[in-house]
Amino acid sequence: MMVTWAAIALYIGVFIHQVIRSQQKHWLWGSVVLWLGFGLIGARLLPGIWRGGAWLYQPYFYITLASFFFFVSAWQWQRDSRTFYALPPVTPLLSYWAVAALMQHLAYLILLLLVRWQSGGGMADFVRLALAQLYVLHPLWWMCVHAVLMLLLAATVRKQNGTPHFKVVDLQAAFLSALIMMMAYVLYNIWQFVVMWN
């Protein structure tokens, strides 16, 4: 449990450092407002939530939602090379952060929609439970997948003048990698359930 809280503190600390260094304070303030807003709503629905620290447990949710400000203000399309890139002074790490978080959440939403589409019972209930467990109860795993996606992007994305330029194929690779890692988590949870009952 202590490792999880240390990882969350590191995740938030690196994000704040990179956002301030990249002059993307609107992304930071958007994250803080969403965090406080959802925290207050949660406190109204679940009294005592502020004392337990549960409101701090999914920083990736608030940060990814607020990345809308980053994509609107700093994200550009370059027609001749058919690539996306962030305007300076955005650091490469923050660009990788935003893209990895977006692709990871898109993969998660696609899995949720597929499970909803197959909601006739059977394995869909186990998959839905595993996906909820992944997002809510295992932030360390989620942040590790995010870090792996960032490393994958850093290794494959071409840079021009120190700025990463993302091709559509780079975004697809990050999305597919996130999808595969989440499915591996779901399959592992189903396997654990089967072993537990045998």
Tab-separated table of C-alpha atoms in Angstrom:
chain	number	residue	atom	x	y	z
A	1	MET	CA	0.000	0.000	0.000
A	2	MET	CA	2.856	2.363	0.813
A	3	VAL	CA	4.413	1.688	-2.609
A	4	THR	CA	1.129	2.700	-4.265
A	5	TRP	CA	0.972	5.998	-2.375
A	6	ALA	CA	4.634	6.678	-3.181
A	7	ALA	CA	3.951	5.976	-6.868
A	8	ILE	CA	0.926	8.283	-6.838
A	9	ALA	CA	2.990	11.050	-5.215
A	10	LEU	CA	5.748	10.556	-7.819
A	11	TYR	CA	3.191	10.537	-10.657
A	12	ILE	CA	1.634	13.796	-9.465
A	13	GLY	CA	5.025	15.374	-8.765
A	14	VAL	CA	6.432	14.579	-12.218
A	15	PHE	CA	3.237	15.827	-13.841
A	16	ILE	CA	3.311	19.137	-11.950
A	17	HIS	CA	7.021	19.633	-12.726
A	18	GLN	CA	6.549	18.960	-16.452
A	19	VAL	CA	3.423	21.106	-16.740
A	20	ILE	CA	5.080	24.090	-15.063
A	21	ARG	CA	8.269	23.619	-17.107
A	22	SER	CA	6.201	23.459	-20.321
A	23	GLN	CA	4.100	26.497	-19.389
A	24	GLN	CA	0.877	24.481	-19.578
A	25	LYS	CA	-0.612	25.797	-16.338
A	26	HIS	CA	-4.151	25.615	-17.698
A	27	TRP	CA	-3.739	21.818	-17.823
A	28	LEU	CA	-2.606	21.843	-14.197
A	29	TRP	CA	-5.464	24.091	-13.070
A	30	GLY	CA	-7.977	22.059	-15.052
A	31	SER	CA	-6.745	18.918	-13.271
A	32	VAL	CA	-6.972	20.598	-9.859
A	33	VAL	CA	-10.499	21.905	-10.528
A	34	LEU	CA	-11.674	18.469	-11.720
A	35	TRP	CA	-10.014	16.805	-8.746
A	36	LEU	CA	-11.701	19.186	-6.280
A	37	GLY	CA	-15.024	19.038	-8.113
A	38	PHE	CA	-15.169	15.252	-8.206
A	39	GLY	CA	-13.867	15.157	-4.634
A	40	LEU	CA	-16.671	17.418	-3.415
A	41	ILE	CA	-19.290	15.449	-5.342
A	42	GLY	CA	-17.840	12.238	-3.899
A	43	ALA	CA	-17.922	13.734	-0.404
A	44	ARG	CA	-21.609	14.528	-0.842
A	45	LEU	CA	-22.369	11.015	-2.074
A	46	LEU	CA	-19.996	9.170	0.262
A	47	PRO	CA	-19.497	11.014	3.549
A	48	GLY	CA	-16.057	10.458	5.036
A	49	ILE	CA	-14.277	10.106	1.710
A	50	TRP	CA	-12.013	13.098	2.475
A	51	ARG	CA	-10.621	11.413	5.578
A	52	GLY	CA	-9.606	8.190	3.859
A	53	GLY	CA	-7.655	9.734	1.009
A	54	ALA	CA	-9.665	7.838	-1.616
A	55	TRP	CA	-10.241	11.103	-3.483
A	56	LEU	CA	-6.522	11.114	-4.304
A	57	TYR	CA	-6.431	7.578	-5.637
A	58	GLN	CA	-6.981	8.094	-9.400
A	59	PRO	CA	-4.947	11.145	-10.416
A	60	TYR	CA	-4.712	9.790	-13.959
A	61	PHE	CA	-8.456	10.335	-14.382
A	62	TYR	CA	-8.311	14.056	-13.585
A	63	ILE	CA	-5.082	14.612	-15.483
A	64	THR	CA	-6.327	12.885	-18.631
A	65	LEU	CA	-9.655	14.725	-18.606
A	66	ALA	CA	-7.877	18.055	-18.215
A	67	SER	CA	-5.451	17.195	-21.035
A	68	PHE	CA	-8.209	18.564	-23.257
A	69	PHE	CA	-6.690	21.996	-22.538
A	70	PHE	CA	-3.283	20.777	-23.694
A	71	PHE	CA	-4.590	19.288	-26.927
A	72	VAL	CA	-6.612	22.412	-27.728
A	73	SER	CA	-3.874	24.936	-26.978
A	74	ALA	CA	-0.586	23.230	-27.864
A	75	TRP	CA	-1.348	20.424	-30.306
A	76	GLN	CA	-0.754	21.077	-34.014
A	77	TRP	CA	-1.139	19.169	-37.284
A	78	GLN	CA	1.643	19.462	-39.829
A	79	ARG	CA	0.193	18.830	-43.286
A	80	ASP	CA	3.354	18.165	-45.267
A	81	SER	CA	4.700	15.451	-42.929
A	82	ARG	CA	1.202	14.351	-41.778
A	83	THR	CA	2.207	14.412	-38.115
A	84	PHE	CA	0.934	15.813	-34.834
A	85	TYR	CA	3.247	17.733	-32.538
A	86	ALA	CA	3.151	20.032	-29.512
A	87	LEU	CA	4.243	23.645	-29.843
A	88	PRO	CA	7.333	24.717	-27.881
A	89	PRO	CA	8.035	25.102	-24.966
A	90	VAL	CA	6.239	21.789	-24.339
A	91	THR	CA	8.780	19.180	-23.265
A	92	PRO	CA	8.956	15.828	-25.071
A	93	LEU	CA	8.111	14.060	-21.795
A	94	LEU	CA	4.850	16.001	-21.476
A	95	SER	CA	3.956	15.201	-25.094
A	96	TYR	CA	4.534	11.497	-24.461
A	97	TRP	CA	2.566	11.794	-21.205
A	98	ALA	CA	-0.491	13.324	-22.887
A	99	VAL	CA	-0.557	10.929	-25.832
A	100	ALA	CA	0.023	7.826	-23.685
A	101	ALA	CA	-2.719	8.854	-21.237
A	102	LEU	CA	-5.178	9.547	-24.037
A	103	MET	CA	-4.468	6.277	-25.858
A	104	GLN	CA	-4.668	4.311	-22.598
A	105	HIS	CA	-8.050	5.800	-21.710
A	106	LEU	CA	-9.362	5.279	-25.247
A	107	ALA	CA	-8.357	1.618	-25.084
A	108	TYR	CA	-10.075	1.317	-21.705
A	109	LEU	CA	-13.261	2.924	-23.047
A	110	ILE	CA	-13.266	0.633	-26.089
A	111	LEU	CA	-13.021	-2.403	-23.805
A	112	LEU	CA	-15.858	-1.068	-21.643
A	113	LEU	CA	-18.026	-0.522	-24.724
A	114	LEU	CA	-17.278	-4.012	-26.027
A	115	VAL	CA	-18.199	-5.514	-22.670
A	116	ARG	CA	-21.384	-3.429	-22.598
A	117	TRP	CA	-22.221	-4.657	-26.081
A	118	GLN	CA	-21.793	-8.271	-24.884
A	119	SER	CA	-23.696	-7.711	-21.644
A	120	GLY	CA	-25.791	-10.851	-21.952
A	121	GLY	CA	-24.024	-12.517	-19.027
A	122	GLY	CA	-21.361	-15.186	-19.180
A	123	MET	CA	-17.804	-13.880	-19.113
A	124	ALA	CA	-18.889	-10.253	-19.701
A	125	ASP	CA	-19.630	-9.829	-16.001
A	126	PHE	CA	-16.154	-11.036	-15.015
A	127	VAL	CA	-14.509	-8.798	-17.597
A	128	ARG	CA	-16.529	-5.788	-16.411
A	129	LEU	CA	-15.498	-6.501	-12.817
A	130	ALA	CA	-11.837	-6.905	-13.798
A	131	LEU	CA	-11.892	-3.616	-15.720
A	132	ALA	CA	-13.444	-1.787	-12.778
A	133	GLN	CA	-10.884	-3.339	-10.451
A	134	LEU	CA	-8.062	-2.288	-12.773
A	135	TYR	CA	-9.105	1.361	-12.889
A	136	VAL	CA	-10.269	1.887	-9.317
A	137	LEU	CA	-8.245	-0.491	-7.165
A	138	HIS	CA	-4.914	-0.824	-8.967
A	139	PRO	CA	-3.528	2.634	-9.724
A	140	LEU	CA	0.031	1.299	-9.554
A	141	TRP	CA	-0.646	-1.087	-12.432
A	142	TRP	CA	-2.357	1.671	-14.407
A	143	MET	CA	0.587	4.035	-13.906
A	144	CYS	CA	3.072	1.303	-14.884
A	145	VAL	CA	1.197	0.732	-18.151
A	146	HIS	CA	1.246	4.496	-18.696
A	147	ALA	CA	5.023	4.536	-18.182
A	148	VAL	CA	5.492	1.622	-20.606
A	149	LEU	CA	3.419	3.438	-23.233
A	150	MET	CA	5.505	6.585	-22.741
A	151	LEU	CA	8.704	4.557	-23.194
A	152	LEU	CA	7.268	2.935	-26.321
A	153	LEU	CA	6.427	6.354	-27.758
A	154	ALA	CA	9.843	7.751	-26.816
A	155	ALA	CA	11.520	4.831	-28.598
A	156	THR	CA	9.447	4.963	-31.797
A	157	VAL	CA	8.376	8.559	-32.409
A	158	ARG	CA	10.558	10.628	-34.722
A	159	LYS	CA	11.791	14.004	-33.444
A	160	GLN	CA	12.340	17.221	-35.367
A	161	ASN	CA	14.382	19.883	-33.580
A	162	GLY	CA	13.845	18.065	-30.291
A	163	THR	CA	10.044	18.017	-30.667
A	164	PRO	CA	8.306	14.636	-31.047
A	165	HIS	CA	6.199	14.372	-34.212
A	166	PHE	CA	3.521	11.693	-33.851
A	167	LYS	CA	2.343	9.866	-36.945
A	168	VAL	CA	-1.038	8.180	-36.963
A	169	VAL	CA	0.739	4.812	-36.898
A	170	ASP	CA	2.472	5.853	-33.633
A	171	LEU	CA	-0.899	6.617	-32.067
A	172	GLN	CA	-2.284	3.310	-33.320
A	173	ALA	CA	0.688	1.415	-31.866
A	174	ALA	CA	0.217	3.067	-28.468
A	175	PHE	CA	-3.517	2.326	-28.552
A	176	LEU	CA	-2.985	-1.318	-29.524
A	177	SER	CA	-0.281	-1.761	-26.871
A	178	ALA	CA	-2.591	-0.338	-24.198
A	179	LEU	CA	-5.390	-2.624	-25.377
A	180	ILE	CA	-3.134	-5.695	-25.218
A	181	MET	CA	-1.850	-4.841	-21.717
A	182	MET	CA	-5.377	-4.301	-20.403
A	183	MET	CA	-6.595	-7.541	-21.930
A	184	ALA	CA	-3.637	-9.329	-20.320
A	185	TYR	CA	-4.725	-7.891	-16.962
A	186	VAL	CA	-8.325	-9.013	-17.526
A	187	LEU	CA	-7.268	-12.519	-18.584
A	188	TYR	CA	-4.992	-12.792	-15.570
A	189	ASN	CA	-7.866	-11.820	-13.254
A	190	ILE	CA	-10.208	-14.342	-14.874
A	191	TRP	CA	-7.515	-17.032	-14.555
A	192	GLN	CA	-7.086	-16.165	-10.852
A	193	PHE	CA	-10.836	-16.463	-10.353
A	194	VAL	CA	-10.946	-19.860	-12.060
A	195	VAL	CA	-7.974	-21.141	-10.014
A	196	MET	CA	-9.550	-19.857	-6.802
A	197	TRP	CA	-12.773	-21.803	-7.408
A	198	ASN	CA	-11.079	-25.069	-8.388
